[in-house]
Short mmCIF file of C-alpha atoms in Angstrom, two decimals:
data_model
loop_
_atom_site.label_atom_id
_atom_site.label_comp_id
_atom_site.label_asym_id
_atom_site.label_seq_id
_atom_site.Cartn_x
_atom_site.Cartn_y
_atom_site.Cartn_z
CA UNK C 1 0.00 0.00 0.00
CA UNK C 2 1.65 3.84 -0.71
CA UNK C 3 2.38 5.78 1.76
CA UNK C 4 0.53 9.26 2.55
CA UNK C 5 3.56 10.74 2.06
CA UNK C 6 3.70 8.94 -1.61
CA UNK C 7 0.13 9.98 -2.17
CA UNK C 8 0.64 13.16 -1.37
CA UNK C 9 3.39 13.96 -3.51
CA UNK C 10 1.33 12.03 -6.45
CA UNK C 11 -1.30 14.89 -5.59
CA UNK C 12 1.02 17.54 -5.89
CA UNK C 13 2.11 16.61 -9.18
CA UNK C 14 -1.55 15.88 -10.56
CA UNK C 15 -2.43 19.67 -9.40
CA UNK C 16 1.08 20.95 -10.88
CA UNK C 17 0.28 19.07 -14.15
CA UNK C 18 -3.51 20.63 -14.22
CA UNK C 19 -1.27 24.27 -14.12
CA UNK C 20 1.03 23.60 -16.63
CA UNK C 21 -2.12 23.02 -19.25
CA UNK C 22 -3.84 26.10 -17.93
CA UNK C 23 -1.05 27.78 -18.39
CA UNK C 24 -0.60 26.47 -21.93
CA UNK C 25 -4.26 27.69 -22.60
CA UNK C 26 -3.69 30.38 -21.58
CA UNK C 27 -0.51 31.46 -23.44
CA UNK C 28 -0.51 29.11 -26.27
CA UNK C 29 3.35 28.54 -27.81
CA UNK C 30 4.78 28.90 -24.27
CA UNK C 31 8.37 28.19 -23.85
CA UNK C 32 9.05 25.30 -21.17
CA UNK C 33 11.33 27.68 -19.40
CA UNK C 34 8.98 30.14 -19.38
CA UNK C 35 6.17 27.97 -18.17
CA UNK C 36 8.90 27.23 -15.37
CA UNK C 37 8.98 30.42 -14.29
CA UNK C 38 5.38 31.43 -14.24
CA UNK C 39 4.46 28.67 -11.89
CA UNK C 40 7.97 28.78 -9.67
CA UNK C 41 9.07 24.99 -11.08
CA UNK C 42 12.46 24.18 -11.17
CA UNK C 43 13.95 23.27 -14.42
CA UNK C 44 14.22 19.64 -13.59
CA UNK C 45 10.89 19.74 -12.08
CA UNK C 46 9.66 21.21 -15.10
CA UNK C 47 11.00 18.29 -17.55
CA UNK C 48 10.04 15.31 -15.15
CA UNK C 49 6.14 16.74 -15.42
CA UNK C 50 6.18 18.04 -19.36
CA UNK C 51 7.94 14.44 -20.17
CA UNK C 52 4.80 12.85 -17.77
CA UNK C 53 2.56 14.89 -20.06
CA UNK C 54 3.92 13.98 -22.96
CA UNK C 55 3.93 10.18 -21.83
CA UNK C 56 -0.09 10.91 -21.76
CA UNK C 57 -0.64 11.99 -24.70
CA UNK C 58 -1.65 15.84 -23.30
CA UNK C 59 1.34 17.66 -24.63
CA UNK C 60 3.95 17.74 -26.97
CA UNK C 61 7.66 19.96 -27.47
CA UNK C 62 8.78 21.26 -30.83
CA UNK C 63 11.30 23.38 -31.46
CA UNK C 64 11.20 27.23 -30.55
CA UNK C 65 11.97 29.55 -33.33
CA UNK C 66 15.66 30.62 -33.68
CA UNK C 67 16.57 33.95 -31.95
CA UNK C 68 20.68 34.41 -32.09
CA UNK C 69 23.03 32.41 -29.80
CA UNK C 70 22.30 30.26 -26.74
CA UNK C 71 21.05 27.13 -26.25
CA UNK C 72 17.88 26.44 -28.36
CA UNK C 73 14.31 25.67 -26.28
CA UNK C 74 11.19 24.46 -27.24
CA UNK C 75 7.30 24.87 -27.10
CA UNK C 76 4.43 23.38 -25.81
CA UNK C 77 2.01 22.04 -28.18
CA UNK C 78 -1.12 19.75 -27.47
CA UNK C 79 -0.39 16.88 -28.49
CA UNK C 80 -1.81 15.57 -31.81
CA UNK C 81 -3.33 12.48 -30.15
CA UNK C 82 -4.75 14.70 -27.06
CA UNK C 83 -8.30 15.48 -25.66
CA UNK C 84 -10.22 17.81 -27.13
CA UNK C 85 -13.85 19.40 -26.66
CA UNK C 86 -16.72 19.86 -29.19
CA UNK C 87 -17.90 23.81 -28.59
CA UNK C 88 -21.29 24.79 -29.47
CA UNK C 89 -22.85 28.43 -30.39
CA UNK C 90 -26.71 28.32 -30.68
CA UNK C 91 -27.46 31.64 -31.79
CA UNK C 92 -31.46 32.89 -32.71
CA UNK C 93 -30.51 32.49 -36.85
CA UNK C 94 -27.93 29.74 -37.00
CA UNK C 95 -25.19 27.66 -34.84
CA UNK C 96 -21.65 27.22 -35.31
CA UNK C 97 -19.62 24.44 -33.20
CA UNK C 98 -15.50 23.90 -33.76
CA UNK C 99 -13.11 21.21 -32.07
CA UNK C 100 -10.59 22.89 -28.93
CA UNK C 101 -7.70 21.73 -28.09
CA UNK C 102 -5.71 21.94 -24.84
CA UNK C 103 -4.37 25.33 -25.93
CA UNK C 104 -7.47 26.97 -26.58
CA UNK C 105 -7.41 27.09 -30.03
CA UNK C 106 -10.39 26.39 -32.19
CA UNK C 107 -10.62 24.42 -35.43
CA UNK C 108 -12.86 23.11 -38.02
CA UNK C 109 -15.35 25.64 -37.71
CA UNK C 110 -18.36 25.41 -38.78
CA UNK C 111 -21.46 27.62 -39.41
CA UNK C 112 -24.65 26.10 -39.83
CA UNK C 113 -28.29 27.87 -40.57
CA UNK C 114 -31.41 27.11 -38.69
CA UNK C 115 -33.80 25.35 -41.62
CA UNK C 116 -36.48 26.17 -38.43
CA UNK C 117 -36.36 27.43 -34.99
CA UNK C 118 -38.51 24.29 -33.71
CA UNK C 119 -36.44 22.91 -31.07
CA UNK C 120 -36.36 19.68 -31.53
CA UNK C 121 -35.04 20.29 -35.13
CA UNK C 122 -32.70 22.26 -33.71
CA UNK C 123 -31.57 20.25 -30.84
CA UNK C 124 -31.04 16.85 -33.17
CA UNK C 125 -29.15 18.84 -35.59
CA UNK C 126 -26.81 19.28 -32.96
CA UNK C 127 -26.65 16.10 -31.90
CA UNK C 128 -25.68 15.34 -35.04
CA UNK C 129 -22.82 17.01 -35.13
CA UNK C 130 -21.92 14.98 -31.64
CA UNK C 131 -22.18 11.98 -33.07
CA UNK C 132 -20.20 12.81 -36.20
CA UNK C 133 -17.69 14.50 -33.62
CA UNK C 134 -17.33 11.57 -31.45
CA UNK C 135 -17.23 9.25 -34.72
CA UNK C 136 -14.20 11.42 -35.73
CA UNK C 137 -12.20 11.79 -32.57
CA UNK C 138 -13.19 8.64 -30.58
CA UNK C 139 -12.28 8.63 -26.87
CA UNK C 140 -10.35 12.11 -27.44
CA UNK C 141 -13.44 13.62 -27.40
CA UNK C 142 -13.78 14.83 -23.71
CA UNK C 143 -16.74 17.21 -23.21
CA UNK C 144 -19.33 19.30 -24.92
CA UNK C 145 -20.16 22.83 -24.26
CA UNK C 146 -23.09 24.70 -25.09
CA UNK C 147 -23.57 28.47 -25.43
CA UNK C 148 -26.97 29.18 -25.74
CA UNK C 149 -28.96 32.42 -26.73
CA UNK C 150 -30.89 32.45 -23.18
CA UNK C 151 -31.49 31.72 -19.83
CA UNK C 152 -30.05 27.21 -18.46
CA UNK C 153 -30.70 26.08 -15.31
CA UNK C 154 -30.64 22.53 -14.21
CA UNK C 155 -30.06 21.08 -17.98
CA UNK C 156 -32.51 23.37 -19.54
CA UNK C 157 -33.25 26.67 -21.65
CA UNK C 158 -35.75 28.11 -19.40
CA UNK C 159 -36.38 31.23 -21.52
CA UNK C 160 -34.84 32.24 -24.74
CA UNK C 161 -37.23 35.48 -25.98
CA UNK C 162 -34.89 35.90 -29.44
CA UNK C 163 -35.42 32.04 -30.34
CA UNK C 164 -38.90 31.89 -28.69
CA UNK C 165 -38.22 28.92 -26.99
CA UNK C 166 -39.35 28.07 -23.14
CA UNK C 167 -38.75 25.75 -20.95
CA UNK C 168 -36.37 23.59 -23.34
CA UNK C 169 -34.14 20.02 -21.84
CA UNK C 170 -30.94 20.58 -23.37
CA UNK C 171 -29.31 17.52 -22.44
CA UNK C 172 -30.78 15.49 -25.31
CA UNK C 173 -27.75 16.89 -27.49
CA UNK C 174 -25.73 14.13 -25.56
CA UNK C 175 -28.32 11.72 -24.48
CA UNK C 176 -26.93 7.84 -24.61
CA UNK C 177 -23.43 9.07 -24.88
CA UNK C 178 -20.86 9.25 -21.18
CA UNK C 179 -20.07 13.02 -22.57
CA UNK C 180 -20.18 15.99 -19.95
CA UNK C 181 -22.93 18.32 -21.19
CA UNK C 182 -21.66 21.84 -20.05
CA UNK C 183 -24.00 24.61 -20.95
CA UNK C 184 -23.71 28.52 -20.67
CA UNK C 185 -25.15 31.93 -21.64
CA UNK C 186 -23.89 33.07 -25.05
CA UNK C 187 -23.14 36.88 -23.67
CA UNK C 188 -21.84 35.28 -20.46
CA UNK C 189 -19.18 32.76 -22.21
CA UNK C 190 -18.13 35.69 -24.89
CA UNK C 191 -16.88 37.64 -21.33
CA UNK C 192 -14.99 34.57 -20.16
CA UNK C 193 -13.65 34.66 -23.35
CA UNK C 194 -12.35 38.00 -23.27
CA UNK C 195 -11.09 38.05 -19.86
CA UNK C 196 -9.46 34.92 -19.51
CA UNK C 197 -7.76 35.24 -22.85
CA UNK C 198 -8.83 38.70 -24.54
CA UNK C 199 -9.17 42.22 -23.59
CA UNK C 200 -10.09 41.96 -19.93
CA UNK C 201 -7.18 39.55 -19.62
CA UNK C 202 -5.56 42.50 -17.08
CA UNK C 203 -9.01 43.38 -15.52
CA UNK C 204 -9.42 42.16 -11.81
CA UNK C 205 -13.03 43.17 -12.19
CA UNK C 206 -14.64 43.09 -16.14
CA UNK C 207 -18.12 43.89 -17.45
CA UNK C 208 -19.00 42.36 -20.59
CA UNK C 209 -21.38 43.26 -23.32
CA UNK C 210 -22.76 42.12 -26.63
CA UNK C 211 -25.32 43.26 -28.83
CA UNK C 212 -27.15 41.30 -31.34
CA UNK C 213 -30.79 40.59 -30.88
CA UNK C 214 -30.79 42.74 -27.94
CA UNK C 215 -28.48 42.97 -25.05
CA UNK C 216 -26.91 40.67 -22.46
CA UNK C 217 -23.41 40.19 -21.08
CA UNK C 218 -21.81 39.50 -17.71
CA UNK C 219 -19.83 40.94 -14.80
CA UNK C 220 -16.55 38.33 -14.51
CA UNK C 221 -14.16 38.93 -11.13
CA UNK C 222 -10.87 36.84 -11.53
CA UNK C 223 -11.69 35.25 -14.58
CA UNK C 224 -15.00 34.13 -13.17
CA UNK C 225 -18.54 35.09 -14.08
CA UNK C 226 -20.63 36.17 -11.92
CA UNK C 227 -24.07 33.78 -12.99
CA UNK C 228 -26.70 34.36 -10.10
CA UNK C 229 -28.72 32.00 -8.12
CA UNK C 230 -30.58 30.46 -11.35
CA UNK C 231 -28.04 31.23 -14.15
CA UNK C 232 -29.86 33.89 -14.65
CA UNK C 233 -27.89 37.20 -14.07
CA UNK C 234 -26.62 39.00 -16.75
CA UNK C 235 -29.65 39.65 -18.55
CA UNK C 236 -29.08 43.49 -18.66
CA UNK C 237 -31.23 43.40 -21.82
CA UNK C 238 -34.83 43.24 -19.74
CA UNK C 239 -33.32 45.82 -17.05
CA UNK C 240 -35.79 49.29 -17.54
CA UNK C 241 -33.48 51.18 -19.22
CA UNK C 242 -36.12 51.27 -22.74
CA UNK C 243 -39.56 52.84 -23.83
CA UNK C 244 -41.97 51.71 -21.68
CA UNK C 245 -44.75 51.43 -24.08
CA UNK C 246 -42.79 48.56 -26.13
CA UNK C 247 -43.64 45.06 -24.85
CA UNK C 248 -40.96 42.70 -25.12
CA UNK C 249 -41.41 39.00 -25.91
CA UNK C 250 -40.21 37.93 -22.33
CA UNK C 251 -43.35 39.70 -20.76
CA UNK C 252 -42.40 42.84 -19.88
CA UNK C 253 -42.35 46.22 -20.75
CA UNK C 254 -39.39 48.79 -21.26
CA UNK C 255 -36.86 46.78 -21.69
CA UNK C 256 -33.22 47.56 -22.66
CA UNK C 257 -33.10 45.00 -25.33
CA UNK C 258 -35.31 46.79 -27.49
CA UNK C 259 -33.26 49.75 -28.00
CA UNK C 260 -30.52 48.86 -28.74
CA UNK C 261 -30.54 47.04 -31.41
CA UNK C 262 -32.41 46.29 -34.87
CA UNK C 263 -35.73 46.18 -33.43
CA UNK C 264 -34.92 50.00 -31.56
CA UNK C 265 -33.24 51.29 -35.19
CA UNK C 266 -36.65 50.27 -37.14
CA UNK C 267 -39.15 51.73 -34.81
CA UNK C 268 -36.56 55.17 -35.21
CA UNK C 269 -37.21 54.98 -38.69
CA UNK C 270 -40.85 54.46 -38.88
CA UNK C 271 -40.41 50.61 -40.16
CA UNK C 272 -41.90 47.22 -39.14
CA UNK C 273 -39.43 45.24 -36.95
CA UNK C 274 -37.32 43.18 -38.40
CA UNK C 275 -37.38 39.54 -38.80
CA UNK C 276 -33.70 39.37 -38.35
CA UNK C 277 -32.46 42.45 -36.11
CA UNK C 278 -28.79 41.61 -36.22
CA UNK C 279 -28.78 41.65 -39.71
CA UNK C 280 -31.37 44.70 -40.19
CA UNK C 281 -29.14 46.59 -37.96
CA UNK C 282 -26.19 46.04 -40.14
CA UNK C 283 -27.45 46.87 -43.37
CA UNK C 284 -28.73 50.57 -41.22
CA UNK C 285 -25.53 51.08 -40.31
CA UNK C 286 -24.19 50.28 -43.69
CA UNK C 287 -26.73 52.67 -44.90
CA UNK C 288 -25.38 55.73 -42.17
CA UNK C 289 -23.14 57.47 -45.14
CA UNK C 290 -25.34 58.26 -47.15
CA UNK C 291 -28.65 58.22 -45.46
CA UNK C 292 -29.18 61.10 -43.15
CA UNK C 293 -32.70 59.06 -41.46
CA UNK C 294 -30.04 56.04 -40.88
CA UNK C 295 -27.71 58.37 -38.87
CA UNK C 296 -29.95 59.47 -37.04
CA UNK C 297 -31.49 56.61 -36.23
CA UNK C 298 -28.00 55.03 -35.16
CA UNK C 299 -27.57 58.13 -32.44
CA UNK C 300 -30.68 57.77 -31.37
CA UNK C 301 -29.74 54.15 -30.51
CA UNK C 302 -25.94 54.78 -29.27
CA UNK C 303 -27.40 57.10 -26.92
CA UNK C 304 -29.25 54.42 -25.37
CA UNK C 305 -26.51 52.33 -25.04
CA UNK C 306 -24.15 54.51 -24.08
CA UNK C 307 -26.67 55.70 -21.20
CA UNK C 308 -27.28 51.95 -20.37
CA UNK C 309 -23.68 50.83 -19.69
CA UNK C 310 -23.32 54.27 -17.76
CA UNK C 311 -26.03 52.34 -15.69
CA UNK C 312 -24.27 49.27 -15.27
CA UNK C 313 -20.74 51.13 -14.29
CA UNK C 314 -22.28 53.10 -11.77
CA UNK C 315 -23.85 49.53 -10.44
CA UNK C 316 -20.85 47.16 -10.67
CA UNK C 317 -17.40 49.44 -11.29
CA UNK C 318 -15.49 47.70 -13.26
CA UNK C 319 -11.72 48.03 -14.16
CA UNK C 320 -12.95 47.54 -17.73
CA UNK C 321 -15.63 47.14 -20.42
CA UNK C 322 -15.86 45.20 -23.20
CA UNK C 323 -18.27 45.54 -25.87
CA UNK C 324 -19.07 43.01 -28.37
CA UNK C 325 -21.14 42.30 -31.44
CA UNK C 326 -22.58 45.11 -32.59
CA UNK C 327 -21.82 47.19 -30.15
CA UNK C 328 -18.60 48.71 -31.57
CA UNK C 329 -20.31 49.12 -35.15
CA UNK C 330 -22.75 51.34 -33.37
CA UNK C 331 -20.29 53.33 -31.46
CA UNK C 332 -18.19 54.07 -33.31
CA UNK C 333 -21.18 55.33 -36.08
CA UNK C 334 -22.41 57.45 -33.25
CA UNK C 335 -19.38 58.24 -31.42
CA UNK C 336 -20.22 61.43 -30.36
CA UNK C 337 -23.74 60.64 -28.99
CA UNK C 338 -22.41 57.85 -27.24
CA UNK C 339 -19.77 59.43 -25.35
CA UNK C 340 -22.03 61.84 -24.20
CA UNK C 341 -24.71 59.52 -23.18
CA UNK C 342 -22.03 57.47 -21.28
CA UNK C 343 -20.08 60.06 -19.57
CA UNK C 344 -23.30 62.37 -18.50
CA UNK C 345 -24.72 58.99 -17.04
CA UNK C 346 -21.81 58.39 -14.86
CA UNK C 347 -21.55 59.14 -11.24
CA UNK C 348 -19.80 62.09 -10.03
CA UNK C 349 -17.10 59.27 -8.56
CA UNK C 350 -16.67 57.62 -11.83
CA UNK C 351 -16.10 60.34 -14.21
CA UNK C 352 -12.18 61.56 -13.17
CA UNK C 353 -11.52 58.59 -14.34
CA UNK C 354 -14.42 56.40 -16.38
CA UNK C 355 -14.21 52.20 -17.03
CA UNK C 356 -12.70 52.58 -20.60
CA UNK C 357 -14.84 51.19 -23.02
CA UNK C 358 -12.95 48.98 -25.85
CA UNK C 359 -13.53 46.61 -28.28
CA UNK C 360 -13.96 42.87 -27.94
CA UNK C 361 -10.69 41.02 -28.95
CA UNK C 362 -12.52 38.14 -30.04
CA UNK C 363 -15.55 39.77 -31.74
CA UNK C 364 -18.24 37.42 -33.38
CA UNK C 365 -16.44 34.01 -32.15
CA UNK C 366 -16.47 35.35 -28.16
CA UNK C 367 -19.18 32.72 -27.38
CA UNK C 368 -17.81 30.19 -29.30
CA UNK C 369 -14.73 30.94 -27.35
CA UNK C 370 -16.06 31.07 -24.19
CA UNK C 371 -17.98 27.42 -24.59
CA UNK C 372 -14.40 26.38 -25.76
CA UNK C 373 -12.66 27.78 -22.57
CA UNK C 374 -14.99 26.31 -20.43
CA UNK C 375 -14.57 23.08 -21.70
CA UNK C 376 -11.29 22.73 -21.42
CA UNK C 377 -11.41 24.07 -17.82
CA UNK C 378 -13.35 20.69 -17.39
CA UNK C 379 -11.45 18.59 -19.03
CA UNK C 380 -7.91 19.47 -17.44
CA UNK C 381 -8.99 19.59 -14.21
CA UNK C 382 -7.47 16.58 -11.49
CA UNK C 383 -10.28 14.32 -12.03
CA UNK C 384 -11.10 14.31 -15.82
CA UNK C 385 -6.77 14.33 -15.94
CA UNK C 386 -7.02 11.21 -14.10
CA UNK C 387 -10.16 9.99 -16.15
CA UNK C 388 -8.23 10.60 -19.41
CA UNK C 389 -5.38 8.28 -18.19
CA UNK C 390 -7.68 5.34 -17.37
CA UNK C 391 -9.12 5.69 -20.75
CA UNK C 392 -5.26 5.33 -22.14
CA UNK C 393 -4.85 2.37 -19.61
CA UNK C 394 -8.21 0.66 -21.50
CA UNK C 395 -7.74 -1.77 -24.20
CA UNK C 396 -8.95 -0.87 -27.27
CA UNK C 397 -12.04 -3.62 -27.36
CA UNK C 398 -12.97 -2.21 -24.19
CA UNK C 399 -13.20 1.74 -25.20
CA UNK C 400 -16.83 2.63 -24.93
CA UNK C 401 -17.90 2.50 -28.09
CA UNK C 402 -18.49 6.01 -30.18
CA UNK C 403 -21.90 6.81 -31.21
CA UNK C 404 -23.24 6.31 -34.86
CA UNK C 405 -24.72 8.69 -37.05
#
């Protein structure tokens, strides 16, 4: 029987081995000696656990690029025979999934278009795309995860106003198969995304938006989102901040959402709403050269948001905001009526020095991103590490068997 002592130190290298991926997710390419020195291994240390790594199939070295004399180094790599996750973007027109690896990257994207909204359709065209994923990959697929266009709790879309679906069980995109189903808020995994690896990486503190049909996003501290009792916080586009007279399809009235974005833009131009906002708002804004009843229409709009996140930084104060989807396109069309909006909505405390507002880094694919970065957060932790080297322990014949299209 092993020791505690030999247990122990077992532990300490499962938990130093779980670092050294996270830190390859997070700064993909990393040096070994670098890596080293970011978590405070020695060098010797730092071979025994990347050669253990390598051994199980998580990592692998290749050569660094040349840069003058000294002795050459290498980089970390996943390794080509490694785990990976299938990430998942159901969005209110379409859904795009792509295969992670360890480092965080994304591959084989792919975009597909809703042929209807009915969510069983829906749901088994995903599930699809599982079983084609898992036909591919095998065992090396490790996880699934799920942004969704709404509100999950306990396995299912309770309410999603832009798809019009309610009260939707989720977990039949992985039904019959052993994979983790992890699922998240679309707005809510695009600010993971740009915290943990884009441009909130240096914010302690981080509020997140996106605008596409409407408005939602999420305050992250540390990385971390902050997702409420029920999953449900974040939903900053049914806060008051609208005309009350407009209804809005999750039952009530004056909501955010339908300001800022196509649906607000048509009703400032005197048109029907739009079947597809996201795209009605970008052919308006495409429109705001030359088209004076665009323009205004766009200010009209950026001063709502810009009032609205004035709002939310007088509520949370963040370090930072990040603003995603449309958001920048109607910014920086209106970039004068926003600024005002945003700064004359800020508390006296706030406005020596204001949250900056920037960009996304990761733009459209934030969600896609975030349901990537999640997933591999599961997948590399201590007990799906230890899960993956069972599976490499298992005989082939006795690999459960991958599910058929």
């Amino acid at each position: 029987m092993a020791s505690p002592s030999r247990h122990r130190a077992e532990a300490a290298r499962w938990l130093t081995a779980s670092q050294v991926l996270a830190t390859l997710h997070r700064r993909p390419g990393i040096t070994r000696a670098a890596m080293a020195a970011e978590l405070q291994l020695t060098s010797g240390f730092a071979t025994e656990i990347t050669a253990r790594l390598r051994d199980l199939r998580l990592l692998t070295e290749t050569p660094a690029p040349a840069r003058g004399r000294g002795r050459p180094t290498t980089v970390l790599r996943p390794h080509p025979e490694g785990p990976v996750v299938l990430a998942v973007d159901l969005r209110q027109e379409d859904w795009r999934h792509a295969v992670a690896t360890i480092d965080g990257q994304v591959h084989e994207v792919r975009h597909r278009s809703h042929r209807t909204r009915e969510p069983a359709t829906v749901l088994a065209a995903v599930r699809h795309s599982v079983e084609a994923t898992r036909k591919r990959y095998g065992a090396r697929l490790r996880a699934v995860s799920l942004a969704v266009a709404g509100t999950i709790h306990d396995g299912h879309l309770v309410q999603a106003a832009t798809l019009g679906w309610r009260s939707v069980d989720l977990t039949t995109i992985t039904a019959g198969t052993d994979l983790p189903l992890l699922l998240g808020n679309d707005a809510t995994l695009a600010g993971v995304a740009e915290a943990r690896t884009g441009a909130a990486v240096a914010a302690g503190t981080a509020l997140h938006l996106i605008v596409g049909v409407g408005i939602g996003g999420t305050l992250t501290i540390a990385g971390a989102p902050v997702t409420g009792a029920h999953g449900a916080a974040g939903e900053y586009g049914h806060l008051p901040f609208g005309d009350r007279e407009q209804r809005c399809p999750c039952g009530a009235r004056g909501c955010w959402d339908l300001d800022v974005d196509g649906r607000g833009l048509a009703r400032h131009l005197g048109e029907s709403p739009p079947a597809d906002p996201r795209r009605y708002a970008g052919q308006v804004l495409d429109r705001c050269a030359v088209d004076p009843r665009a323009r205004q229409a766009v200010r009209a709009v950026a001063t709502s948001l810009g009032i609205g996140i004035a709002g939310l930084a007088n509520l949370h104060d963040p370090d930072l905001i990040t603003l995603g989807g449309l958001g920048p396109a109607l910014r920086h069309a209106a970039a004068d009526a926003f600024d005002t909006a945003y700064t004359d909505g800020l508390m006296t405390l706030h406005r020596a020095r204001p949250p900056s507002v920037v960009d996304a880094a990761h733009g459209d694919e934030g969600s896609l991103r975030g349901a990537a970065i999640v997933g591999l957060d599961h997948i590399t932790g201590q007990s799906a590490l230890a899960e993956w080297v069972r599976t490499l322990a298992t005989p082939p014949g006795d690999v459960a068997p991958t599910v058929s299209g």
